Amino acid sequence: MSYSQFLSHVCMPHAVFLQLKTSSKSNAGSRLGHCSKVPRNVNLEKLRSGYLFPEISRHEFEHLQKNPNASLIRLGIGDTTHPIPDTITQAMAEHVRGLSTIQGYRGYGAEQGNMALRKAIAGKFYQDMGIKADEIFVSDGAQCDISRLQLLLGPNVTVAVQDPSFPAYIDSSVVVGQAGELEEETGKYRNITYMNCGPENNFFPDLSTIPRTNVIFFCSPNNPTGHAASWQQLKQLVEFAKANGSIIVYDSAYAAYIRDGSPRSIFEIPGAKEVAIEISSFSKFAGFTGVRLGWTVVPEELKYSNGFPVIKDFNRIVCTCFNGASNIAQAGGLACLSTHGYQALHNVIDYYMENAKILVDGFESLDLNVYGGKNAPYIWVHFPGSNSWNVFREILEKTNIVTVPGRGFGPAGEEYIRISAFGQREHILEASRRLKVYL
Amino acid sequence: MSLMNNLSTSMISSSSSPFLAPISFNSSRTQSVTVPPKSISLVKCVSTPQEQQTAYKTKVSRNANIAKLQAGYLFPEVARRRAAHLLKYPNAQVISLGIGDTTEPIPDVITSAMAKRSHGLSTLEGYSGYGAEQGEKALRAALASTFYGNLGIEEDDIFVSDGAKCDISRLQVVFGSNVTMAVQDPSYPAYVDSSVIMGQTGQFQKDVEKYANIEYMRCTPENGFFPDLSTVARTDIIFFCSPNNPTGAAATRDQLTRLVKFAKDNGSIIVYDSAYALYISDDKPRSIFEIPGAKEVAIETASFSKYAGFTGVRLGWTVVPKQLLFSDGFPVAKDFNRIVCTCFNGASNISQAGGLACLSPEGFEAMQEVIGFYKENTKIIVETFNSLGFKVYGGQNAPYVWVHFPGRNSWDVFSEILEKTHIVTTPGSGFGPGGEGFVRVSAFGHRENVLEACRRFKQLYN
């Protein structure tokens, strides 16, 4: 398979430039043809490598080049695999067919999303929490919302992230100019506060050791560790934010995977509306990774230091830098929140969590310390003393299984591997078999 | 204080606030009214000092860049006025020739491809999760061959997106805050607004109605809507839209050649917005890459919105040639790709299936028919204003008619037209100070609404 054929199957970095040498300044003009006089954005220079998941894909591709007959099992990028329940795709197809009729045609929608969908999200997820439909902004996904929130917050805020965490918080922070220089020895950006989360602190940072930052990114259930914060932990977090006048950006993309009664929304915590923004997504909830739909909640009570409501500025960003999520995806979203759709989706989630159980049991039977897999579709496996990229490479080479090295999620991810539980049952079982043999 | 007073004082305040209960409109197509089923919130004046003192505030400073913006984004502002008008005249048959929103159904060949893709997502063979952030390969290839056939633009120079407006902001994120930019005056407001948000500009200067640090390139009837480049200061980035929104002017090959040379001499990067290219009726260039040397100086952004009625479906693309380099030789495409992979997650796969169908022979022909329909609308509007003795621009190569109201304030004209004929237009000053004295009439609409609107214009201005 050629590289470009591979591109059609997975997310890939811009392949051509893997070969293109970044020029030396002295020869720039003459050797490479015309160069503009536009300076490269110094913030982008601070990013050391490609975004994590295209990098994983690249390794996958190279492995397949060397081993064309390998029967690869992908437990790396957390990509959903199960078909979307009929009731939802039928709603999308019906909406689409409507676009060919005078009555059913829709042009520009409200940038904040269709009101029916906003109401349905409020009713389904924020019942009794006092979150209103017009505090909900429908989007094309959490990854995009994270960047729009960063645009909103601007370069002059300080941020804290969990360590390890979903790379988009750090990368977007670097891109926007908040992060400062990368310290090569620690692998940390100077102006970002890294809140260590590991088994030793029950995957919740010791807030007494955390300096004040303007913004705190917090993901629960957590990607990559799988930990779902308890009510007590979140109460501490909200109090910490309130005492410090900070804003929490709470990523609840995996809330639907919670099985043990842990909070699904930060707004379950009293006082959270004054300190938190919540982002979420239909990706892992509904298999909408390709369809693209998510939402962000910005409570009216959330105010900047001068009293200006954050929601007003977020609305301005949404109206200026975005033009609404696809109306087809939104039609699908509405169907997801119908009784029938919601039930069907939870059956799919159950399927993935059964996968997770198989993987957890498999690793536990090998006496490895395994975390997560109970409230999230991610399993976080500890290989003490290891270099996680090496473990990643070895697993790939010896078992043809793609995982994600923990280091990709932050310095505290070193020694860990993230295994995602999406996949067809037979692949999960096969993966479990291979890992038992190899490990 | 009456509702109308309240609204008029808050008209210039910032973006549509969800503070008050939103108003949702039911589309009633039995009347000859185009009322998009959009829920619109009314703005309430926010500055109430007493509330600020008692309510909890974080210690996070508001982003000073966003604070520089003078008012809400233009089109929600127009929508707000329209909503207020409907409150005042609930039975008015409002006709929207303001926001350039497509109205005609999408051809079957395109929607059936999207329906098929939707159904496919419920099957094992047809399910797909994350797609390549740069877009599906088949669509990128089709875009390359359809629009850039002999221009040396390849499939991997093309990045599929959820629309030009989003791409403009992503490009700004690539460029960062330390670049200078030039825009046409008047121009599509997203270039200026995104520049302000990124921190590239200084404060808004009320006396000249311009943001400091932006180079405004005046485009008027006198200069054929092409700036006198000898008077334009060097900037890093030059936004150029052709066919132009709002003026409708399409640049000639000669003009674009001069623009490319200007960019080359100055080491600038052109961001060329070609969203209306298929509306061109004569032999004006449809892509900046028709100009030799453009690949070293230009990025092109485009959209399915106005071609395929995809304003709600969301699909567009941006071309970043491999030859486009920053001053240190680093390829711009590499950074754009990084932004696309980090700040975006690909356009909806269903929309992309629709895009592919648009570029099939049958789909392309069907698209051209819809475009032709809007072009006929444009012709009717142009003829109407001509017959009334107005100086009219645009309308030949774009679905916008740029009508001159010499010596008049464009928001006043907008209000007068709305009040007296129940027609929504867009005031020229919303596109920049160079738009003062003009009103933009967009040609999207059902034929009977366009004809009715023209009857009303004739009544008002005869």
mmCIF file of N, CA and C in Angstrom, chain B residues 317-419:
data_model
loop_
_atom_site.group_PDB
_atom_site.id
_atom_site.type_symbol
_atom_site.label_atom_id
_atom_site.label_comp_id
_atom_site.label_asym_id
_atom_site.label_seq_id
_atom_site.Cartn_x
_atom_site.Cartn_y
_atom_site.Cartn_z
ATOM 1 N N TRP B 317 -12.797 24.388 1.640
ATOM 2 C CA TRP B 317 -11.423 23.890 1.528
ATOM 3 C C TRP B 317 -10.446 25.048 1.438
ATOM 4 N N THR B 318 -9.205 24.757 1.779
ATOM 5 C CA THR B 318 -8.130 25.731 1.669
ATOM 6 C C THR B 318 -6.954 25.069 0.961
ATOM 7 N N VAL B 319 -6.364 25.818 0.047
ATOM 8 C CA VAL B 319 -5.194 25.335 -0.686
ATOM 9 C C VAL B 319 -3.957 26.040 -0.147
ATOM 10 N N VAL B 320 -3.000 25.265 0.320
ATOM 11 C CA VAL B 320 -1.724 25.838 0.750
ATOM 12 C C VAL B 320 -0.631 25.161 -0.066
ATOM 13 N N PRO B 321 -0.094 25.867 -1.081
ATOM 14 C CA PRO B 321 0.888 25.217 -1.958
ATOM 15 C C PRO B 321 2.178 24.889 -1.211
ATOM 16 N N LYS B 322 2.816 23.827 -1.646
ATOM 17 C CA LYS B 322 4.084 23.414 -1.030
ATOM 18 C C LYS B 322 5.144 24.506 -1.170
ATOM 19 N N GLN B 323 5.005 25.320 -2.233
ATOM 20 C CA GLN B 323 6.028 26.318 -2.528
ATOM 21 C C GLN B 323 5.948 27.539 -1.619
ATOM 22 N N LEU B 324 4.912 27.627 -0.812
ATOM 23 C CA LEU B 324 4.735 28.812 0.030
ATOM 24 C C LEU B 324 5.555 28.653 1.309
ATOM 25 N N LEU B 325 6.499 29.551 1.492
ATOM 26 C CA LEU B 325 7.454 29.411 2.587
ATOM 27 C C LEU B 325 7.470 30.636 3.482
ATOM 28 N N PHE B 326 7.692 30.413 4.768
ATOM 29 C CA PHE B 326 7.956 31.516 5.678
ATOM 30 C C PHE B 326 9.351 32.062 5.405
ATOM 31 N N SER B 327 9.688 33.164 6.086
ATOM 32 C CA SER B 327 10.958 33.832 5.799
ATOM 33 C C SER B 327 12.164 32.942 6.074
ATOM 34 N N ASP B 328 12.007 31.963 6.945
ATOM 35 C CA ASP B 328 13.137 31.073 7.234
ATOM 36 C C ASP B 328 13.112 29.828 6.362
ATOM 37 N N GLY B 329 12.245 29.823 5.381
ATOM 38 C CA GLY B 329 12.179 28.682 4.478
ATOM 39 C C GLY B 329 11.226 27.584 4.914
ATOM 40 N N PHE B 330 10.639 27.734 6.094
ATOM 41 C CA PHE B 330 9.746 26.684 6.589
ATOM 42 C C PHE B 330 8.433 26.719 5.813
ATOM 43 N N PRO B 331 7.968 25.550 5.355
ATOM 44 C CA PRO B 331 6.749 25.544 4.542
ATOM 45 C C PRO B 331 5.513 25.894 5.368
ATOM 46 N N VAL B 332 4.749 26.840 4.870
ATOM 47 C CA VAL B 332 3.516 27.245 5.540
ATOM 48 C C VAL B 332 2.566 26.053 5.691
ATOM 49 N N ALA B 333 2.539 25.192 4.691
ATOM 50 C CA ALA B 333 1.618 24.047 4.722
ATOM 51 C C ALA B 333 1.875 23.144 5.924
ATOM 52 N N LYS B 334 3.114 23.052 6.339
ATOM 53 C CA LYS B 334 3.440 22.201 7.481
ATOM 54 C C LYS B 334 2.793 22.748 8.757
ATOM 55 N N ASP B 335 2.880 24.060 8.926
ATOM 56 C CA ASP B 335 2.256 24.662 10.105
ATOM 57 C C ASP B 335 0.738 24.616 9.999
ATOM 58 N N PHE B 336 0.215 24.830 8.796
ATOM 59 C CA PHE B 336 -1.236 24.756 8.637
ATOM 60 C C PHE B 336 -1.713 23.350 8.965
ATOM 61 N N ASN B 337 -0.958 22.374 8.518
ATOM 62 C CA ASN B 337 -1.320 20.996 8.819
ATOM 63 C C ASN B 337 -1.319 20.740 10.332
ATOM 64 N N ARG B 338 -0.335 21.299 10.991
ATOM 65 C CA ARG B 338 -0.253 21.105 12.449
ATOM 66 C C ARG B 338 -1.471 21.718 13.136
ATOM 67 N N ILE B 339 -1.864 22.901 12.671
ATOM 68 C CA ILE B 339 -3.051 23.540 13.249
ATOM 69 C C ILE B 339 -4.290 22.694 12.955
ATOM 70 N N VAL B 340 -4.407 22.233 11.736
ATOM 71 C CA VAL B 340 -5.553 21.418 11.358
ATOM 72 C C VAL B 340 -5.619 20.152 12.218
ATOM 73 N N CYS B 341 -4.488 19.571 12.525
ATOM 74 C CA CYS B 341 -4.465 18.350 13.343
ATOM 75 C C CYS B 341 -4.700 18.615 14.826
ATOM 76 N N THR B 342 -4.449 19.824 15.274
ATOM 77 C CA THR B 342 -4.493 20.135 16.707
ATOM 78 C C THR B 342 -5.767 20.867 17.097
ATOM 79 N N CYS B 343 -6.230 21.763 16.216
ATOM 80 C CA CYS B 343 -7.349 22.643 16.538
ATOM 81 C C CYS B 343 -8.632 22.238 15.816
ATOM 82 N N PHE B 344 -8.589 21.157 15.106
ATOM 83 C CA PHE B 344 -9.695 20.746 14.248
ATOM 84 C C PHE B 344 -9.680 19.231 14.211
ATOM 85 N N ASN B 345 -10.759 18.634 13.761
ATOM 86 C CA ASN B 345 -10.769 17.175 13.685
ATOM 87 C C ASN B 345 -11.423 16.688 12.398
ATOM 88 N N GLY B 346 -11.374 17.532 11.357
ATOM 89 C CA GLY B 346 -11.926 17.133 10.066
ATOM 90 C C GLY B 346 -13.361 17.599 9.883
ATOM 91 N N ALA B 347 -13.750 17.780 8.630
ATOM 92 C CA ALA B 347 -15.134 18.111 8.313
ATOM 93 C C ALA B 347 -15.977 16.852 8.471
ATOM 94 N N SER B 348 -17.258 17.040 8.690
ATOM 95 C CA SER B 348 -18.161 15.912 8.863
ATOM 96 C C SER B 348 -18.072 14.966 7.669
ATOM 97 N N ASN B 349 -17.982 13.674 7.946
ATOM 98 C CA ASN B 349 -17.851 12.710 6.844
ATOM 99 C C ASN B 349 -19.082 12.717 5.932
ATOM 100 N N ILE B 350 -20.242 13.022 6.497
ATOM 101 C CA ILE B 350 -21.448 13.055 5.663
ATOM 102 C C ILE B 350 -21.384 14.249 4.710
ATOM 103 N N SER B 351 -20.960 15.384 5.231
ATOM 104 C CA SER B 351 -20.813 16.571 4.384
ATOM 105 C C SER B 351 -19.811 16.309 3.272
ATOM 106 N N GLN B 352 -18.734 15.597 3.610
ATOM 107 C CA GLN B 352 -17.717 15.297 2.608
ATOM 108 C C GLN B 352 -18.281 14.383 1.508
ATOM 109 N N ALA B 353 -19.140 13.454 1.911
ATOM 110 C CA ALA B 353 -19.780 12.595 0.899
ATOM 111 C C ALA B 353 -20.610 13.463 -0.043
ATOM 112 N N GLY B 354 -21.261 14.460 0.525
ATOM 113 C CA GLY B 354 -22.029 15.400 -0.292
ATOM 114 C C GLY B 354 -21.133 16.188 -1.226
ATOM 115 N N GLY B 355 -19.990 16.612 -0.698
ATOM 116 C CA GLY B 355 -19.042 17.366 -1.512
ATOM 117 C C GLY B 355 -18.563 16.566 -2.710
ATOM 118 N N LEU B 356 -18.303 15.298 -2.469
ATOM 119 C CA LEU B 356 -17.842 14.437 -3.563
ATOM 120 C C LEU B 356 -18.916 14.332 -4.641
ATOM 121 N N ALA B 357 -20.167 14.199 -4.198
ATOM 122 C CA ALA B 357 -21.265 14.130 -5.164
ATOM 123 C C ALA B 357 -21.397 15.441 -5.934
ATOM 124 N N CYS B 358 -21.121 16.565 -5.275
ATOM 125 C CA CYS B 358 -21.163 17.871 -5.950
ATOM 126 C C CYS B 358 -20.195 17.909 -7.123
ATOM 127 N N LEU B 359 -19.101 17.155 -6.998
ATOM 128 C CA LEU B 359 -18.049 17.248 -8.010
ATOM 129 C C LEU B 359 -18.147 16.137 -9.056
ATOM 130 N N SER B 360 -19.176 15.287 -8.920
ATOM 131 C CA SER B 360 -19.432 14.328 -9.994
ATOM 132 C C SER B 360 -19.995 15.120 -11.173
ATOM 133 N N PRO B 361 -19.942 14.574 -12.388
ATOM 134 C CA PRO B 361 -20.476 15.328 -13.537
ATOM 135 C C PRO B 361 -21.932 15.750 -13.319
ATOM 136 N N GLU B 362 -22.743 14.820 -12.825
ATOM 137 C CA GLU B 362 -24.157 15.133 -12.621
ATOM 138 C C GLU B 362 -24.323 16.170 -11.515
ATOM 139 N N GLY B 363 -23.562 15.990 -10.437
ATOM 140 C CA GLY B 363 -23.649 16.906 -9.309
ATOM 141 C C GLY B 363 -23.191 18.302 -9.672
ATOM 142 N N PHE B 364 -22.109 18.380 -10.429
ATOM 143 C CA PHE B 364 -21.570 19.676 -10.819
ATOM 144 C C PHE B 364 -22.551 20.414 -11.704
ATOM 145 N N GLU B 365 -23.175 19.663 -12.613
ATOM 146 C CA GLU B 365 -24.165 20.275 -13.491
ATOM 147 C C GLU B 365 -25.358 20.781 -12.676
ATOM 148 N N ALA B 366 -25.787 19.983 -11.719
ATOM 149 C CA ALA B 366 -26.912 20.383 -10.876
ATOM 150 C C ALA B 366 -26.565 21.636 -10.069
ATOM 151 N N MET B 367 -25.336 21.698 -9.564
ATOM 152 C CA MET B 367 -24.874 22.873 -8.809
ATOM 153 C C MET B 367 -24.918 24.107 -9.693
ATOM 154 N N GLN B 368 -24.441 23.945 -10.938
ATOM 155 C CA GLN B 368 -24.416 25.075 -11.867
ATOM 156 C C GLN B 368 -25.821 25.605 -12.118
ATOM 157 N N GLU B 369 -26.793 24.705 -12.118
ATOM 158 C CA GLU B 369 -28.182 25.142 -12.309
ATOM 159 C C GLU B 369 -28.651 26.005 -11.161
ATOM 160 N N VAL B 370 -28.321 25.604 -9.952
ATOM 161 C CA VAL B 370 -28.733 26.392 -8.798
ATOM 162 C C VAL B 370 -28.026 27.744 -8.806
ATOM 163 N N ILE B 371 -26.735 27.722 -9.142
ATOM 164 C CA ILE B 371 -25.983 28.965 -9.238
ATOM 165 C C ILE B 371 -26.627 29.863 -10.291
ATOM 166 N N GLY B 372 -27.009 29.250 -11.396
ATOM 167 C CA GLY B 372 -27.664 29.994 -12.472
ATOM 168 C C GLY B 372 -28.959 30.639 -12.008
ATOM 169 N N PHE B 373 -29.675 29.934 -11.166
ATOM 170 C CA PHE B 373 -30.920 30.469 -10.610
ATOM 171 C C PHE B 373 -30.643 31.736 -9.812
ATOM 172 N N TYR B 374 -29.632 31.675 -8.948
ATOM 173 C CA TYR B 374 -29.295 32.856 -8.141
ATOM 174 C C TYR B 374 -28.765 33.981 -9.024
ATOM 175 N N LYS B 375 -28.064 33.616 -10.085
ATOM 176 C CA LYS B 375 -27.558 34.645 -10.996
ATOM 177 C C LYS B 375 -28.714 35.362 -11.688
ATOM 178 N N GLU B 376 -29.751 34.623 -12.000
ATOM 179 C CA GLU B 376 -30.938 35.236 -12.591
ATOM 180 C C GLU B 376 -31.590 36.187 -11.591
ATOM 181 N N ASN B 377 -31.655 35.779 -10.323
ATOM 182 C CA ASN B 377 -32.137 36.674 -9.260
ATOM 183 C C ASN B 377 -31.333 37.969 -9.264
ATOM 184 N N THR B 378 -30.005 37.806 -9.357
ATOM 185 C CA THR B 378 -29.108 38.960 -9.295
ATOM 186 C C THR B 378 -29.425 39.923 -10.426
ATOM 187 N N LYS B 379 -29.639 39.363 -11.592
ATOM 188 C CA LYS B 379 -29.943 40.148 -12.788
ATOM 189 C C LYS B 379 -31.209 40.978 -12.563
ATOM 190 N N ILE B 380 -32.227 40.338 -11.994
ATOM 191 C CA ILE B 380 -33.494 41.029 -11.740
ATOM 192 C C ILE B 380 -33.280 42.204 -10.790
ATOM 193 N N ILE B 381 -32.488 41.982 -9.756
ATOM 194 C CA ILE B 381 -32.235 43.041 -8.775
ATOM 195 C C ILE B 381 -31.435 44.182 -9.404
ATOM 196 N N VAL B 382 -30.427 43.825 -10.174
ATOM 197 C CA VAL B 382 -29.608 44.845 -10.857
ATOM 198 C C VAL B 382 -30.480 45.703 -11.752
ATOM 199 N N GLU B 383 -31.326 45.031 -12.543
ATOM 200 C CA GLU B 383 -32.196 45.770 -13.469
ATOM 201 C C GLU B 383 -33.123 46.702 -12.721
ATOM 202 N N THR B 384 -33.636 46.235 -11.593
ATOM 203 C CA THR B 384 -34.549 47.064 -10.808
ATOM 204 C C THR B 384 -33.867 48.344 -10.358
ATOM 205 N N PHE B 385 -32.699 48.203 -9.750
ATOM 206 C CA PHE B 385 -32.033 49.400 -9.242
ATOM 207 C C PHE B 385 -31.544 50.304 -10.373
ATOM 208 N N ASN B 386 -31.116 49.681 -11.466
ATOM 209 C CA ASN B 386 -30.740 50.491 -12.628
ATOM 210 C C ASN B 386 -31.917 51.325 -13.103
ATOM 211 N N SER B 387 -33.077 50.656 -13.191
ATOM 212 C CA SER B 387 -34.255 51.343 -13.721
ATOM 213 C C SER B 387 -34.679 52.487 -12.807
ATOM 214 N N LEU B 388 -34.297 52.397 -11.532
ATOM 215 C CA LEU B 388 -34.653 53.456 -10.586
ATOM 216 C C LEU B 388 -33.624 54.571 -10.563
ATOM 217 N N GLY B 389 -32.616 54.447 -11.412
ATOM 218 C CA GLY B 389 -31.625 55.508 -11.522
ATOM 219 C C GLY B 389 -30.469 55.410 -10.550
ATOM 220 N N PHE B 390 -30.342 54.281 -9.862
ATOM 221 C CA PHE B 390 -29.230 54.141 -8.933
ATOM 222 C C PHE B 390 -27.954 53.754 -9.670
ATOM 223 N N LYS B 391 -26.831 54.115 -9.072
ATOM 224 C CA LYS B 391 -25.551 53.572 -9.537
ATOM 225 C C LYS B 391 -25.387 52.219 -8.847
ATOM 226 N N VAL B 392 -25.269 51.207 -9.658
ATOM 227 C CA VAL B 392 -25.276 49.832 -9.161
ATOM 228 C C VAL B 392 -23.981 49.146 -9.559
ATOM 229 N N TYR B 393 -23.382 48.439 -8.617
ATOM 230 C CA TYR B 393 -22.130 47.724 -8.911
ATOM 231 C C TYR B 393 -22.296 46.260 -8.573
ATOM 232 N N GLY B 394 -21.347 45.466 -8.991
ATOM 233 C CA GLY B 394 -21.443 44.035 -8.738
ATOM 234 C C GLY B 394 -22.540 43.409 -9.569
ATOM 235 N N GLY B 395 -23.005 42.260 -9.107
ATOM 236 C CA GLY B 395 -24.141 41.625 -9.767
ATOM 237 C C GLY B 395 -23.820 40.885 -11.044
ATOM 238 N N GLN B 396 -22.616 41.073 -11.620
ATOM 239 C CA GLN B 396 -22.282 40.372 -12.860
ATOM 240 C C GLN B 396 -21.579 39.053 -12.557
ATOM 241 N N ASN B 397 -20.740 39.087 -11.543
ATOM 242 C CA ASN B 397 -19.896 37.935 -11.250
ATOM 243 C C ASN B 397 -20.050 37.438 -9.825
ATOM 244 N N ALA B 398 -21.129 37.889 -9.165
ATOM 245 C CA ALA B 398 -21.325 37.514 -7.769
ATOM 246 C C ALA B 398 -22.799 37.693 -7.423
ATOM 247 N N PRO B 399 -23.283 37.008 -6.397
ATOM 248 C CA PRO B 399 -24.704 37.121 -6.033
ATOM 249 C C PRO B 399 -24.979 38.322 -5.128
ATOM 250 N N TYR B 400 -24.166 39.357 -5.273
ATOM 251 C CA TYR B 400 -24.343 40.550 -4.457
ATOM 252 C C TYR B 400 -24.445 41.764 -5.359
ATOM 253 N N VAL B 401 -25.351 42.665 -4.984
ATOM 254 C CA VAL B 401 -25.536 43.914 -5.705
ATOM 255 C C VAL B 401 -25.173 45.043 -4.753
ATOM 256 N N TRP B 402 -24.317 45.889 -5.203
ATOM 257 C CA TRP B 402 -23.726 46.941 -4.349
ATOM 258 C C TRP B 402 -24.298 48.268 -4.836
ATOM 259 N N VAL B 403 -25.250 48.787 -4.058
ATOM 260 C CA VAL B 403 -26.013 49.941 -4.514
ATOM 261 C C VAL B 403 -25.530 51.205 -3.812
ATOM 262 N N HIS B 404 -25.300 52.232 -4.626
ATOM 263 C CA HIS B 404 -24.756 53.468 -4.083
ATOM 264 C C HIS B 404 -25.872 54.408 -3.641
ATOM 265 N N PHE B 405 -25.769 54.904 -2.405
ATOM 266 C CA PHE B 405 -26.677 55.928 -1.885
ATOM 267 C C PHE B 405 -25.797 57.113 -1.474
ATOM 268 N N PRO B 406 -25.404 57.923 -2.456
ATOM 269 C CA PRO B 406 -24.402 58.957 -2.197
ATOM 270 C C PRO B 406 -24.793 59.869 -1.029
ATOM 271 N N GLY B 407 -23.840 60.116 -0.143
ATOM 272 C CA GLY B 407 -24.035 61.056 0.957
ATOM 273 C C GLY B 407 -24.898 60.540 2.091
ATOM 274 N N ARG B 408 -25.372 59.297 1.993
ATOM 275 C CA ARG B 408 -26.257 58.806 3.054
ATOM 276 C C ARG B 408 -25.539 57.808 3.959
ATOM 277 N N ASN B 409 -25.953 57.773 5.216
ATOM 278 C CA ASN B 409 -25.429 56.809 6.177
ATOM 279 C C ASN B 409 -26.054 55.437 5.895
ATOM 280 N N SER B 410 -25.208 54.420 5.730
ATOM 281 C CA SER B 410 -25.742 53.142 5.253
ATOM 282 C C SER B 410 -26.650 52.438 6.266
ATOM 283 N N TRP B 411 -26.398 52.589 7.553
ATOM 284 C CA TRP B 411 -27.327 52.007 8.530
ATOM 285 C C TRP B 411 -28.675 52.728 8.459
ATOM 286 N N ASP B 412 -28.665 54.026 8.159
ATOM 287 C CA ASP B 412 -29.933 54.761 7.990
ATOM 288 C C ASP B 412 -30.694 54.234 6.787
ATOM 289 N N VAL B 413 -29.995 54.017 5.692
ATOM 290 C CA VAL B 413 -30.652 53.489 4.493
ATOM 291 C C VAL B 413 -31.205 52.096 4.796
ATOM 292 N N PHE B 414 -30.371 51.290 5.467
ATOM 293 C CA PHE B 414 -30.792 49.950 5.868
ATOM 294 C C PHE B 414 -32.095 50.026 6.671
ATOM 295 N N SER B 415 -32.118 50.927 7.641
ATOM 296 C CA SER B 415 -33.303 51.055 8.503
ATOM 297 C C SER B 415 -34.511 51.532 7.719
ATOM 298 N N GLU B 416 -34.249 52.478 6.824
ATOM 299 C CA GLU B 416 -35.352 53.024 6.024
ATOM 300 C C GLU B 416 -35.963 51.941 5.138
ATOM 301 N N ILE B 417 -35.101 51.196 4.479
ATOM 302 C CA ILE B 417 -35.589 50.121 3.610
ATOM 303 C C ILE B 417 -36.367 49.100 4.429
ATOM 304 N N LEU B 418 -35.815 48.762 5.601
ATOM 305 C CA LEU B 418 -36.470 47.762 6.447
ATOM 306 C C LEU B 418 -37.831 48.278 6.915
ATOM 307 N N GLU B 419 -37.847 49.504 7.366
ATOM 308 C CA GLU B 419 -39.060 50.106 7.913
ATOM 309 C C GLU B 419 -40.136 50.246 6.843
#
